[in-house]
CSV table of N, CA, C and O in Angstrom, one decimal:
chain,number,residue,atom,x,y,z
A,1,MET,N,-22.6,-4.7,4.4
A,1,MET,CA,-22.6,-6.0,5.0
A,1,MET,C,-23.1,-5.8,6.5
A,1,MET,O,-22.6,-4.9,7.2
A,2,LYS,N,-23.9,-6.7,6.9
A,2,LYS,CA,-24.4,-6.6,8.3
A,2,LYS,C,-23.5,-7.3,9.3
A,2,LYS,O,-23.0,-8.3,9.0
A,3,ASN,N,-23.3,-6.7,10.4
A,3,ASN,CA,-22.4,-7.2,11.5
A,3,ASN,C,-23.2,-8.3,12.3
A,3,ASN,O,-24.4,-8.2,12.4
A,4,ILE,N,-22.5,-9.3,12.8
A,4,ILE,CA,-23.0,-10.2,13.7
A,4,ILE,C,-22.2,-10.2,15.0
A,4,ILE,O,-21.1,-9.7,15.0
A,5,GLU,N,-22.7,-10.7,16.0
A,5,GLU,CA,-22.0,-10.7,17.3
A,5,GLU,C,-22.0,-12.1,17.8
A,5,GLU,O,-23.0,-12.8,17.9
A,6,ILE,N,-20.8,-12.5,18.3
A,6,ILE,CA,-20.5,-13.8,18.8
A,6,ILE,C,-19.9,-13.6,20.2
A,6,ILE,O,-18.9,-12.9,20.3
A,7,THR,N,-20.4,-14.3,21.2
A,7,THR,CA,-19.8,-14.2,22.5
A,7,THR,C,-18.9,-15.4,22.7
A,7,THR,O,-19.3,-16.6,22.6
A,8,LEU,N,-17.6,-15.2,23.0
A,8,LEU,CA,-16.6,-16.3,23.3
A,8,LEU,C,-16.0,-16.0,24.6
A,8,LEU,O,-15.8,-14.9,25.1
A,9,THR,N,-15.6,-17.1,25.3
A,9,THR,CA,-14.8,-17.0,26.5
A,9,THR,C,-13.4,-16.7,26.0
A,9,THR,O,-13.1,-16.8,24.8
A,10,LYS,N,-12.5,-16.3,27.0
A,10,LYS,CA,-11.2,-16.0,26.6
A,10,LYS,C,-10.5,-17.2,26.0
A,10,LYS,O,-9.7,-17.1,25.1
A,11,ILE,N,-10.7,-18.4,26.6
A,11,ILE,CA,-10.1,-19.6,26.1
A,11,ILE,C,-10.6,-19.9,24.7
A,11,ILE,O,-9.7,-20.2,23.8
A,12,GLU,N,-11.9,-19.7,24.4
A,12,GLU,CA,-12.4,-19.9,23.0
A,12,GLU,C,-11.7,-18.9,22.1
A,12,GLU,O,-11.4,-19.3,21.0
A,13,ALA,N,-11.7,-17.6,22.5
A,13,ALA,CA,-11.1,-16.6,21.6
A,13,ALA,C,-9.6,-16.9,21.3
A,13,ALA,O,-9.2,-16.8,20.2
A,14,ASP,N,-8.9,-17.3,22.3
A,14,ASP,CA,-7.4,-17.7,22.1
A,14,ASP,C,-7.3,-18.9,21.2
A,14,ASP,O,-6.4,-18.9,20.3
A,15,TYR,N,-8.2,-19.8,21.3
A,15,TYR,CA,-8.2,-21.0,20.5
A,15,TYR,C,-8.5,-20.6,19.0
A,15,TYR,O,-7.8,-21.1,18.1
A,16,VAL,N,-9.5,-19.8,18.8
A,16,VAL,CA,-9.8,-19.4,17.4
A,16,VAL,C,-8.6,-18.6,16.8
A,16,VAL,O,-8.2,-18.8,15.7
A,17,LYS,N,-8.0,-17.7,17.6
A,17,LYS,CA,-6.8,-17.0,17.1
A,17,LYS,C,-5.7,-17.9,16.7
A,17,LYS,O,-5.0,-17.8,15.7
A,18,ALA,N,-5.5,-19.0,17.6
A,18,ALA,CA,-4.4,-20.0,17.3
A,18,ALA,C,-4.7,-20.7,16.0
A,18,ALA,O,-3.8,-21.0,15.2
A,19,MET,N,-6.0,-21.1,15.8
A,19,MET,CA,-6.4,-21.8,14.6
A,19,MET,C,-6.2,-20.9,13.3
A,19,MET,O,-5.7,-21.4,12.3
A,20,LEU,N,-6.5,-19.6,13.4
A,20,LEU,CA,-6.3,-18.7,12.3
A,20,LEU,C,-4.8,-18.5,12.0
A,20,LEU,O,-4.4,-18.5,10.8
A,21,LEU,N,-4.0,-18.4,13.1
A,21,LEU,CA,-2.6,-18.3,12.9
A,21,LEU,C,-2.0,-19.5,12.2
A,21,LEU,O,-1.2,-19.5,11.3
A,22,ASN,N,-2.4,-20.7,12.7
A,22,ASN,CA,-2.0,-22.0,12.1
A,22,ASN,C,-2.3,-22.1,10.6
A,22,ASN,O,-1.5,-22.4,9.8
A,23,ASN,N,-3.5,-21.6,10.3
A,23,ASN,CA,-4.0,-21.7,8.9
A,23,ASN,C,-3.1,-20.7,8.1
A,23,ASN,O,-2.7,-21.1,7.0
A,24,THR,N,-2.9,-19.5,8.6
A,24,THR,CA,-2.1,-18.6,7.9
A,24,THR,C,-0.7,-19.1,7.7
A,24,THR,O,-0.1,-18.9,6.6
A,25,ASN,N,-0.1,-19.7,8.7
A,25,ASN,CA,1.3,-20.3,8.6
A,25,ASN,C,1.3,-21.4,7.5
A,25,ASN,O,2.3,-21.5,6.7
A,26,LYS,N,0.3,-22.2,7.4
A,26,LYS,CA,0.2,-23.3,6.4
A,26,LYS,C,0.2,-22.6,5.0
A,26,LYS,O,0.8,-23.1,4.1
A,27,ILE,N,-0.7,-21.6,4.9
A,27,ILE,CA,-0.8,-20.9,3.6
A,27,ILE,C,0.6,-20.3,3.2
A,27,ILE,O,1.0,-20.4,2.0
A,28,GLN,N,1.3,-19.7,4.1
A,28,GLN,CA,2.6,-19.1,3.8
A,28,GLN,C,3.6,-20.1,3.4
A,28,GLN,O,4.4,-19.9,2.5
A,29,ALA,N,3.5,-21.3,4.0
A,29,ALA,CA,4.5,-22.3,3.7
A,29,ALA,C,4.2,-22.8,2.2
A,29,ALA,O,5.1,-23.1,1.4
A,30,ILE,N,2.9,-22.9,1.9
A,30,ILE,CA,2.5,-23.3,0.5
A,30,ILE,C,3.0,-22.3,-0.5
A,30,ILE,O,3.6,-22.6,-1.5
A,31,CYS,N,2.8,-21.0,-0.2
A,31,CYS,CA,3.1,-19.9,-1.1
A,31,CYS,C,4.7,-19.8,-1.2
A,31,CYS,O,5.1,-19.4,-2.3
A,32,LYS,N,5.4,-20.2,-0.2
A,32,LYS,CA,6.9,-20.2,-0.4
A,32,LYS,C,7.4,-21.2,-1.4
A,32,LYS,O,8.3,-20.9,-2.2
A,33,LYS,N,6.7,-22.3,-1.4
A,33,LYS,CA,7.0,-23.4,-2.4
A,33,LYS,C,6.4,-23.1,-3.8
A,33,LYS,O,7.1,-23.4,-4.8
A,34,ARG,N,5.3,-22.5,-3.8
A,34,ARG,CA,4.6,-22.2,-5.1
A,34,ARG,C,4.0,-20.8,-5.1
A,34,ARG,O,2.9,-20.5,-4.7
A,35,GLU,N,4.8,-19.9,-5.6
A,35,GLU,CA,4.5,-18.5,-5.6
A,35,GLU,C,3.2,-18.2,-6.3
A,35,GLU,O,2.5,-17.3,-6.0
A,36,GLU,N,2.9,-19.0,-7.3
A,36,GLU,CA,1.6,-18.7,-8.1
A,36,GLU,C,0.4,-19.0,-7.3
A,36,GLU,O,-0.7,-18.5,-7.7
A,37,MET,N,0.5,-19.6,-6.1
A,37,MET,CA,-0.7,-19.8,-5.3
A,37,MET,C,-1.0,-18.6,-4.4
A,37,MET,O,-2.1,-18.6,-3.7
A,38,LYS,N,-0.2,-17.6,-4.3
A,38,LYS,CA,-0.4,-16.5,-3.5
A,38,LYS,C,-1.8,-15.8,-3.7
A,38,LYS,O,-2.5,-15.5,-2.8
A,39,GLU,N,-2.1,-15.6,-5.0
A,39,GLU,CA,-3.4,-14.9,-5.3
A,39,GLU,C,-4.5,-15.8,-4.9
A,39,GLU,O,-5.6,-15.3,-4.5
A,40,PHE,N,-4.4,-17.1,-5.1
A,40,PHE,CA,-5.5,-18.0,-4.7
A,40,PHE,C,-5.8,-18.0,-3.2
A,40,PHE,O,-7.0,-18.0,-2.8
A,41,PHE,N,-4.8,-17.8,-2.4
A,41,PHE,CA,-5.0,-17.8,-0.9
A,41,PHE,C,-5.2,-16.4,-0.4
A,41,PHE,O,-5.4,-16.2,0.8
A,42,ARG,N,-5.1,-15.4,-1.2
A,42,ARG,CA,-5.1,-14.0,-0.7
A,42,ARG,C,-6.3,-13.7,0.2
A,42,ARG,O,-6.2,-13.1,1.2
A,43,GLU,N,-7.5,-14.0,-0.3
A,43,GLU,CA,-8.7,-13.7,0.5
A,43,GLU,C,-8.7,-14.3,1.8
A,43,GLU,O,-9.0,-13.7,2.8
A,44,ASN,N,-8.3,-15.6,1.9
A,44,ASN,CA,-8.2,-16.3,3.2
A,44,ASN,C,-7.3,-15.7,4.1
A,44,ASN,O,-7.6,-15.5,5.3
A,45,THR,N,-6.1,-15.3,3.6
A,45,THR,CA,-5.1,-14.7,4.5
A,45,THR,C,-5.6,-13.3,5.0
A,45,THR,O,-5.4,-13.0,6.2
A,46,VAL,N,-6.2,-12.5,4.2
A,46,VAL,CA,-6.8,-11.2,4.6
A,46,VAL,C,-7.9,-11.4,5.6
A,46,VAL,O,-7.9,-10.8,6.7
A,47,LEU,N,-8.8,-12.4,5.4
A,47,LEU,CA,-9.8,-12.7,6.4
A,47,LEU,C,-9.2,-13.2,7.7
A,47,LEU,O,-9.7,-12.7,8.8
A,48,ASN,N,-8.3,-14.0,7.6
A,48,ASN,CA,-7.6,-14.5,8.9
A,48,ASN,C,-7.0,-13.3,9.7
A,48,ASN,O,-7.2,-13.3,10.9
A,49,GLY,N,-6.4,-12.4,9.0
A,49,GLY,CA,-5.8,-11.3,9.7
A,49,GLY,C,-6.9,-10.4,10.3
A,49,GLY,O,-6.7,-9.9,11.4
A,50,ASN,N,-7.9,-10.1,9.5
A,50,ASN,CA,-9.0,-9.2,10.0
A,50,ASN,C,-9.7,-9.8,11.2
A,50,ASN,O,-9.9,-9.1,12.2
A,51,ILE,N,-10.0,-11.1,11.2
A,51,ILE,CA,-10.7,-11.7,12.3
A,51,ILE,C,-9.8,-11.8,13.5
A,51,ILE,O,-10.2,-11.5,14.6
A,52,SER,N,-8.5,-12.1,13.3
A,52,SER,CA,-7.5,-12.2,14.4
A,52,SER,C,-7.4,-10.8,15.1
A,52,SER,O,-7.4,-10.7,16.3
A,53,ARG,N,-7.3,-9.7,14.3
A,53,ARG,CA,-7.2,-8.4,14.9
A,53,ARG,C,-8.4,-8.0,15.7
A,53,ARG,O,-8.3,-7.4,16.7
A,54,LYS,N,-9.6,-8.4,15.2
A,54,LYS,CA,-10.8,-8.1,15.9
A,54,LYS,C,-10.9,-8.8,17.2
A,54,LYS,O,-11.3,-8.3,18.2
A,55,ILE,N,-10.4,-10.1,17.2
A,55,ILE,CA,-10.4,-10.9,18.5
A,55,ILE,C,-9.4,-10.2,19.4
A,55,ILE,O,-9.6,-10.0,20.6
A,56,THR,N,-8.2,-9.8,18.9
A,56,THR,CA,-7.2,-9.2,19.8
A,56,THR,C,-7.7,-7.9,20.4
A,56,THR,O,-7.5,-7.7,21.6
A,57,ASN,N,-8.4,-7.1,19.6
A,57,ASN,CA,-8.9,-5.8,20.1
A,57,ASN,C,-10.0,-6.1,21.1
A,57,ASN,O,-10.1,-5.4,22.2
A,58,ALA,N,-10.9,-7.1,20.9
A,58,ALA,CA,-11.9,-7.4,21.9
A,58,ALA,C,-11.3,-7.9,23.2
A,58,ALA,O,-11.8,-7.6,24.3
A,59,LEU,N,-10.2,-8.7,23.1
A,59,LEU,CA,-9.6,-9.2,24.3
A,59,LEU,C,-9.0,-8.0,25.1
A,59,LEU,O,-9.0,-8.0,26.3
A,60,LYS,N,-8.4,-7.1,24.4
A,60,LYS,CA,-7.8,-5.9,25.1
A,60,LYS,C,-8.9,-5.1,25.8
A,60,LYS,O,-8.7,-4.7,26.9
A,61,VAL,N,-10.0,-4.9,25.1
A,61,VAL,CA,-11.1,-4.2,25.7
A,61,VAL,C,-11.7,-4.9,27.0
A,61,VAL,O,-11.9,-4.3,28.0
A,62,SER,N,-11.7,-6.2,26.9
A,62,SER,CA,-12.2,-7.1,28.0
A,62,SER,C,-11.3,-6.9,29.2
A,62,SER,O,-11.7,-6.8,30.3
A,63,VAL,N,-10.0,-6.9,29.0
A,63,VAL,CA,-9.0,-6.8,30.0
A,63,VAL,C,-9.1,-5.4,30.7
A,63,VAL,O,-9.1,-5.3,31.9
A,64,VAL,N,-9.3,-4.4,29.9
A,64,VAL,CA,-9.5,-3.0,30.5
A,64,VAL,C,-10.7,-2.9,31.3
A,64,VAL,O,-10.7,-2.4,32.4
A,65,LYS,N,-11.8,-3.5,30.8
A,65,LYS,CA,-13.1,-3.5,31.6
A,65,LYS,C,-12.9,-4.3,32.9
A,65,LYS,O,-13.5,-3.9,33.9
A,66,GLU,N,-12.2,-5.4,32.9
A,66,GLU,CA,-12.0,-6.2,34.1
A,66,GLU,C,-11.2,-5.4,35.1
A,66,GLU,O,-11.4,-5.4,36.3
A,67,GLU,N,-10.2,-4.7,34.6
A,67,GLU,CA,-9.3,-3.9,35.5
A,67,GLU,C,-10.1,-2.7,36.2
A,67,GLU,O,-9.8,-2.3,37.3
A,68,GLN,N,-11.0,-2.2,35.4
A,68,GLN,CA,-11.8,-1.0,35.9
A,68,GLN,C,-12.9,-1.5,36.9
A,68,GLN,O,-13.4,-0.7,37.7
A,69,ALA,N,-13.2,-2.8,36.9
A,69,ALA,CA,-14.3,-3.3,37.7
A,69,ALA,C,-13.8,-3.5,39.2
A,69,ALA,O,-12.8,-3.4,39.6
């Protein structure tokens, strides 16, 4: 799979992370009520986690670069 690059401001990155977390929380609430839905939402939850971690790591790198400048 080919990688793409998106440039976000810190505010935009924080917003996207919050949206992903909110979506994951909604999915978890649904799955608590209906266990059989877990597999249906599995891919979304995994993608939310992967994207969120990538944003977190990019923010950490950005902070380190700012401190070194």
